[in-house]
C-alpha positions as a printed Julia matrix, in Angstrom:
390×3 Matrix{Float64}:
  29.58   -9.82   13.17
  25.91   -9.61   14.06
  24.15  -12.58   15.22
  21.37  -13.39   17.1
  20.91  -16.65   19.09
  17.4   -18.12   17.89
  15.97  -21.44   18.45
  19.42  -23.03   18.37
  20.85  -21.49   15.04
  22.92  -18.4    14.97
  20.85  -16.14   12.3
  23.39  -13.61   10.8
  21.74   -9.95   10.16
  22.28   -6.12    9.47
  20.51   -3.32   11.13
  20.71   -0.11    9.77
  19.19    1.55   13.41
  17.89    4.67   14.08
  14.37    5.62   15.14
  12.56    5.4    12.36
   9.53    2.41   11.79
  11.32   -1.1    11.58
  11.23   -2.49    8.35
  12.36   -6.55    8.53
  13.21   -7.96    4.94
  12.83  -11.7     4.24
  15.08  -12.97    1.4
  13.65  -15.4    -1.43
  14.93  -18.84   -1.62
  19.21  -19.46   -2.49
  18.96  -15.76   -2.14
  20.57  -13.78    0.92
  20.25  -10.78    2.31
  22.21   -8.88    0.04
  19.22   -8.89   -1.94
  17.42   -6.36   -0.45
  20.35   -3.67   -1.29
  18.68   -1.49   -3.55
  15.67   -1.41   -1.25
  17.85   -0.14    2.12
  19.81    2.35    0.42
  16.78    3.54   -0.6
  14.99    3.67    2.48
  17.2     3.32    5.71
  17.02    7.35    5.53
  13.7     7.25    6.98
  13.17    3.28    8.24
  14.99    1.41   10.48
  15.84   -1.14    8.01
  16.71   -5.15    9.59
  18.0    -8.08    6.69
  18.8   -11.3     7.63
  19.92  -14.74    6.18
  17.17  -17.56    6.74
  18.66  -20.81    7.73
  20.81  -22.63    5.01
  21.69  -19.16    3.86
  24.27  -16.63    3.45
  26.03  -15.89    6.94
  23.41  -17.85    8.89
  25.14  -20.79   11.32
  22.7   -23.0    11.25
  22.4   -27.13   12.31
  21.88  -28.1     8.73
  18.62  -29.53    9.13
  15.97  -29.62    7.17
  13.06  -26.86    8.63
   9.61  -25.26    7.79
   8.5   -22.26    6.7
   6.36  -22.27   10.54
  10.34  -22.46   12.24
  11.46  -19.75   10.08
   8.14  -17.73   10.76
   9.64  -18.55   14.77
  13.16  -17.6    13.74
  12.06  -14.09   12.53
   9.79  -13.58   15.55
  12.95  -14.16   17.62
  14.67  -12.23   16.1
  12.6    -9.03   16.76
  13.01  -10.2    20.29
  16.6   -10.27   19.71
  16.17   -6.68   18.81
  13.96   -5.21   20.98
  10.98   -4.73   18.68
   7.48   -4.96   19.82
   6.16   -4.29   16.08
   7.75   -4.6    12.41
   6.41   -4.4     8.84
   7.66   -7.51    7.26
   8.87   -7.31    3.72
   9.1   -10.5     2.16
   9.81  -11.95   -1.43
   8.78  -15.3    -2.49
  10.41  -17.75    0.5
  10.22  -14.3     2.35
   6.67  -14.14    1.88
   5.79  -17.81    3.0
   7.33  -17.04    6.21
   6.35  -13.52    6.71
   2.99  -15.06    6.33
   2.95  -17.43    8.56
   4.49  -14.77   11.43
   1.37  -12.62   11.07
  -0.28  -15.85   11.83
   1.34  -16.82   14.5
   1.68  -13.48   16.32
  -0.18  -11.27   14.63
   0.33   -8.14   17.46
   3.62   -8.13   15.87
   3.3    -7.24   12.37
   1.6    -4.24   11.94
   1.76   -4.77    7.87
   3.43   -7.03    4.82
   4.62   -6.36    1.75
   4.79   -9.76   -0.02
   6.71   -9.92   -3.49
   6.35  -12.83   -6.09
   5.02  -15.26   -3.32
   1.95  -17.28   -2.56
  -0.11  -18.57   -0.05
  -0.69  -22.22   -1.54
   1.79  -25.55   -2.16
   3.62  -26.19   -5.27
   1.97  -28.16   -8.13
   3.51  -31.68   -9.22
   5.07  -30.1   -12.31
   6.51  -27.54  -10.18
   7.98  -29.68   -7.21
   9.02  -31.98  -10.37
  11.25  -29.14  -11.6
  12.97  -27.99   -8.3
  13.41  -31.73   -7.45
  15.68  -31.84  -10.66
  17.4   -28.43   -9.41
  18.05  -29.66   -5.76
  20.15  -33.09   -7.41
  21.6   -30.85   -9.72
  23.25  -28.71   -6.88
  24.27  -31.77   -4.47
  25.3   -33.64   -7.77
  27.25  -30.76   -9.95
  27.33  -27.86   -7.89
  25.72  -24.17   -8.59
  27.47  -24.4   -12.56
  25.03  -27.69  -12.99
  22.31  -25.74  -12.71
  23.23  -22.04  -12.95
  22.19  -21.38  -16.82
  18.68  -22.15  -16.06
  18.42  -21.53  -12.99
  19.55  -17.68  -13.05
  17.26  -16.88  -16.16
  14.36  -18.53  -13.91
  14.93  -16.24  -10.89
  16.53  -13.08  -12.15
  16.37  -12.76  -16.35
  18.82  -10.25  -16.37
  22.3   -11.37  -17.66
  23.71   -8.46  -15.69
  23.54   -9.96  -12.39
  23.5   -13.21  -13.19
  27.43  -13.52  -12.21
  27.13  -12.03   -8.92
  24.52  -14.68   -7.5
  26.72  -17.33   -9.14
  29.43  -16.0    -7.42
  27.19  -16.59   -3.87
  26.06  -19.86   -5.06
  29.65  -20.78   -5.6
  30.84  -20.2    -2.06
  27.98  -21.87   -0.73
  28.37  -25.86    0.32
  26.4   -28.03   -2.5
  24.48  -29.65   -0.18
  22.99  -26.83    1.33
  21.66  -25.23   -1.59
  20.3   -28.55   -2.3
  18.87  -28.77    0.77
  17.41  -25.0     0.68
  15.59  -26.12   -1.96
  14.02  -29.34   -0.74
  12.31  -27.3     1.99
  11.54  -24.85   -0.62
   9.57  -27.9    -1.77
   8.04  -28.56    1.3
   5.78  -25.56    1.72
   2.37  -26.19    3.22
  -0.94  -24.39    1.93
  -2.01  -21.54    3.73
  -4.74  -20.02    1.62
  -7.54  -21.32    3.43
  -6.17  -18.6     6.47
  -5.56  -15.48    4.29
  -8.77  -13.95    6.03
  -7.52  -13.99    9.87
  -4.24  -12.21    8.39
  -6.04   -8.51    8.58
  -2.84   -6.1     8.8
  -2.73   -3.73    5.89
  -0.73   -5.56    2.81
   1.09   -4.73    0.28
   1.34   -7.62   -3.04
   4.11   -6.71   -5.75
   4.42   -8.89   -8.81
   6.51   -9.25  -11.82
   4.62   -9.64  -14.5
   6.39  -12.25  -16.6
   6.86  -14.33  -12.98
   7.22  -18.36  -14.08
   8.03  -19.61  -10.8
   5.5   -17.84   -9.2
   2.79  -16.8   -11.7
   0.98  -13.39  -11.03
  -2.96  -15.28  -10.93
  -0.85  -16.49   -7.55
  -0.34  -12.24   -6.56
  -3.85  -11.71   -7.35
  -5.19  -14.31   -4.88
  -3.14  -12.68   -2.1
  -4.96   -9.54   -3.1
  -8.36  -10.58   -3.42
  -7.73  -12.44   -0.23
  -5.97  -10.86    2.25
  -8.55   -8.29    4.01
  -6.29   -5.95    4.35
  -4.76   -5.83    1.08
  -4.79   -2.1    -0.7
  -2.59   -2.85   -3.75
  -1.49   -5.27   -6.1
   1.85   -3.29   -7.66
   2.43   -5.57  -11.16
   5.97   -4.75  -12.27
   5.63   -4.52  -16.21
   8.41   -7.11  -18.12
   9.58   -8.08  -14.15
  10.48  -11.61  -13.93
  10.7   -13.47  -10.39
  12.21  -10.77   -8.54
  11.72   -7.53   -9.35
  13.5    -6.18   -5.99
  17.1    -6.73   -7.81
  15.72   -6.27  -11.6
  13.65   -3.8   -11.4
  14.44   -2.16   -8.08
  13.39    1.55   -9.01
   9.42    0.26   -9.84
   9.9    -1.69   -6.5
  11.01    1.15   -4.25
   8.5     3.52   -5.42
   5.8     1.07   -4.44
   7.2     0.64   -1.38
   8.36    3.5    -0.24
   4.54    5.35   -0.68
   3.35    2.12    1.27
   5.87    2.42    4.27
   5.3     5.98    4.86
   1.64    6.03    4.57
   2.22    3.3     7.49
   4.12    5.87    8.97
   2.12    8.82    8.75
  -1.33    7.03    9.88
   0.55    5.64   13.23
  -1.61    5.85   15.75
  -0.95    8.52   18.72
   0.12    7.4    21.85
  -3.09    6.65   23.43
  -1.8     5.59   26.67
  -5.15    6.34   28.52
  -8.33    4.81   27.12
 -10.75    7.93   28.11
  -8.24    9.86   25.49
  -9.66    7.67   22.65
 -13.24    9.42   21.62
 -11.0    12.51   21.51
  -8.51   11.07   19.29
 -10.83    9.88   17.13
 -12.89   12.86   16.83
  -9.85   15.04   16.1
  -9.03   12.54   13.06
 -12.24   12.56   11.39
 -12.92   16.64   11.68
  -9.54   16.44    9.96
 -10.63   13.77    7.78
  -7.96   11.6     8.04
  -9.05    7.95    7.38
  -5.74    6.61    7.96
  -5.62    8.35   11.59
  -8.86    7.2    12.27
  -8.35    3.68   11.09
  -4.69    3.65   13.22
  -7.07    4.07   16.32
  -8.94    0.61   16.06
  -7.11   -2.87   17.17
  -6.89   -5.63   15.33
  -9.85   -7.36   14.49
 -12.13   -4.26   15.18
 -16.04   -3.93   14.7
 -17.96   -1.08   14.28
 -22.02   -0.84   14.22
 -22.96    2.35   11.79
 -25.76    4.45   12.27
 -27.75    2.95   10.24
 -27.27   -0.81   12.56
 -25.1    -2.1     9.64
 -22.08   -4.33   11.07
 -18.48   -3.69    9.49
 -15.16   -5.82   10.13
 -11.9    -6.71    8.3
  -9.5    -4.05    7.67
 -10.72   -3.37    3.93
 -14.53   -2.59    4.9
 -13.8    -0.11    7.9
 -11.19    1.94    5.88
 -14.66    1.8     3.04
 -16.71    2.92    5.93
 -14.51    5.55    7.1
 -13.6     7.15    3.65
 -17.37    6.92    2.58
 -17.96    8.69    6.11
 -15.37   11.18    5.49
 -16.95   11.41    1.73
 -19.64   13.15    3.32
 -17.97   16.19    5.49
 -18.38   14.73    8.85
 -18.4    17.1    11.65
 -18.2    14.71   14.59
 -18.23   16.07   18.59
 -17.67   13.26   21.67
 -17.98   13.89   25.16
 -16.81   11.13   27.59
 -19.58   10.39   30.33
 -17.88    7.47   31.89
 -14.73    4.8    31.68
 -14.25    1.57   33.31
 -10.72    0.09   32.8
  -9.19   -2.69   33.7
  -5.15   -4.07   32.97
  -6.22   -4.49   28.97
  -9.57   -3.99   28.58
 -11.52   -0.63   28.94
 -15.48    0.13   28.6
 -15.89    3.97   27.4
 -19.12    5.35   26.97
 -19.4     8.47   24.96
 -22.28   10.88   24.31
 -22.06   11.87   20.48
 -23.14   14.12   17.83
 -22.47   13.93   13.96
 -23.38   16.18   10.83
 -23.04   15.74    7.52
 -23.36   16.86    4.31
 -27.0    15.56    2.78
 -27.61   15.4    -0.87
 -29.47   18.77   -1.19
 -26.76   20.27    0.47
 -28.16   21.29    3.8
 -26.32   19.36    6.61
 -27.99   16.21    8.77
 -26.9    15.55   11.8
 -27.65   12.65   14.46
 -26.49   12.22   18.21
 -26.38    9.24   20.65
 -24.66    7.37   23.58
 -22.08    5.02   22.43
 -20.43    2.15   24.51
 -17.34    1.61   23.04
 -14.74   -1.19   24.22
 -11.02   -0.37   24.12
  -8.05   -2.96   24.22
  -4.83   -2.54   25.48
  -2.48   -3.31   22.32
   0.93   -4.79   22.59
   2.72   -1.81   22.49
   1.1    -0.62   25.75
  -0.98    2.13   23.72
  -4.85    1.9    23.75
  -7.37    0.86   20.84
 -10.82    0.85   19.69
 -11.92   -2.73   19.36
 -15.91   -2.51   19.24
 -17.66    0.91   18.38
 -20.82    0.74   18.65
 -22.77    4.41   18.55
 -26.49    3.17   20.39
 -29.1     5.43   21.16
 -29.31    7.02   18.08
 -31.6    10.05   17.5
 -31.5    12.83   14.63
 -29.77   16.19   16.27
């Protein structure tokens, strides 16, 4: 069986391989990975598709402590070094989503996007810890049948599968899936650090979520900056993955492969970058063009305006791209060091004016380049000085 030796536990996963875009899901709490079934038959076509069983779960060998969502964040980071994988999207639902959070905090090179489903950024409320207190003595007390009637409606709402997670529950020790759930209880509030999480995000909701309420979805979307959709899975309880899974994978799917399809080139010298770039906006591709700047990227426009965050350069770019660029760069000179380059580039720009006749404008840019983790190149300030109409 496949394990991988992480932090002193023995995390059990499945990897579909191939070399397609790695995809890592993140199960929800007394879940497992079997969960995410709909999702990788769905997908593992054209992703390289990685589940896993979080500590106190499923297949996972594990010390039986009590943990963090921050050590599972480390677990799943290990894991990718387990596999060889410099970069992952992480695909997380509700405990899935805590952690899968907290890795793009604590490494954020190596998530290059989320898709976070029925989860939240914030701690549980008193009537809320009140209630899974009651369900974590009903496991250690009774056993998964204690609890199961309620518990099942409250996670899944459809009768249908109800039997088959019972079934899990059942061959499960009682005291771990009491104990999954007091560090389900333990989560720590994270909201105040939504805007340093800048990869491009994905938030799916059910709509009729009670654990998790949607308000909690919409937060992630209004905060995250590099959120582009909140998906809200009509009559979808807590997890619309297994309920729902045809809404789900839709959603999905479109989001992975527009991942895939803006992946930056391999820019593996930096004086290929203006190039790049201008070949991306004559085609008017925003999601090329945005795949060529690293994380945390600035741009000055030409009108001295200063843009950051993921979700105000892709508005810059596709307002830019609004307007019929026709963009030319010429590289005058490059100084590179091991990770950071300084690439000056003499420019010119038209575009379509209102009246219809085209404006142009042409300058000297310095432009600073950053080696990213993958070894490739990217643009981390652009700044186009020297501006002067053409």
């Amino acid at each position: 069986m496949p394990y991988a030796s992480v932090n002193g536990q023995q995390l059990y996963f499945e990897d579909t391989g191939g070399d397609g875009p790695v995809v890592v899901f993140s199960h929800g709490n007394l879940m497992n990975r079997r969960m995410w079934e709909p999702q990788v038959r769905a997908l593992s076509g054209e992703f390289r598709c990685v589940v896993w069983d979080a500590r106190l779960h499923g297949r996972t060998e594990d010390d039986g402590d009590l943990y963090t969502y921050w050590d599972s964040a480390d677990d799943l980071l290990g894991l990718l070094d387990h596999l060889g994988v410099e970069q992952a999207t992480l695909v997380g639902h509700s405990q899935g989503g805590f952690l899968s959070l907290r890795a793009a905090l604590r490494a954020p090179e190596r998530v290059g996007s989320l898709v976070l489903i029925d989860t939240a950024a914030v701690s549980w409320p008193g009537e809320a810890l009140a209630q899974m207190g009651g369900v974590s003595e009903g496991f250690r007390a009774g056993g998964p049948d204690a609890v199961a009637p309620v518990l099942l409606d409250l996670l899944l709402g459809r009768p249908d599968v109800h039997e088959e997670w019972l079934r899990e529950w059942r061959a499960q020790p009682r005291e771990r899936l009491a104990d999954a759930v007091a560090v389900l209880m333990g989560v720590d509030d994270v909201s105040a650090r939504l805007g340093e999480i800048t990869q491009p995000a994905l938030i799916v909701h059910g709509e009729a979520d009670l654990p998790v309420p949607l308000p909690l979805g919409r937060m992630l979307r209004d905060r995250l900056p590099g959120a582009v959709d909140l998906a809200v899975i009509p009559g979808a309880g807590h997890t619309p993955s297994l309920t729902h899974p045809a809404e789900v994978n839709a959603s999905l799917a479109a989001f992975l492969r527009r991942g895939a399809a803006s992946a930056a080139p391999p820019v593996d010298d930096p004086a290929l970058l203006p190039r790049a770039f201008q070949d991306a906006l004559n085609a008017h591709d925003a999601d090329r063009v945005l795949a060529l700047y690293g994380e945390g990227a600035v741009m000055r426009t030409v009108a001295g305006e200063v843009v950051r965050g993921t979700a105000a350069l892709r508005a810059e770019v596709e307002g830019l791209i609004a307007a019929d660029p026709c963009i030319a760069n010429s590289v005058r000179h490059v100084v590179a060091g091991e990770g950071t380059a300084l690439v000056v580039v003499d420019w010119s720009l038209s575009l379509a004016g209102v009246d219809g006749e085209r404006v142009g404008a042409c300058g000297t840019a310095v432009n600073v380049a950053a080696r990213a983790h993958d070894g490739t190149w990217r643009f981390t300030i652009l700044n186009p000085g020297g501006v002067s109409p053409s």
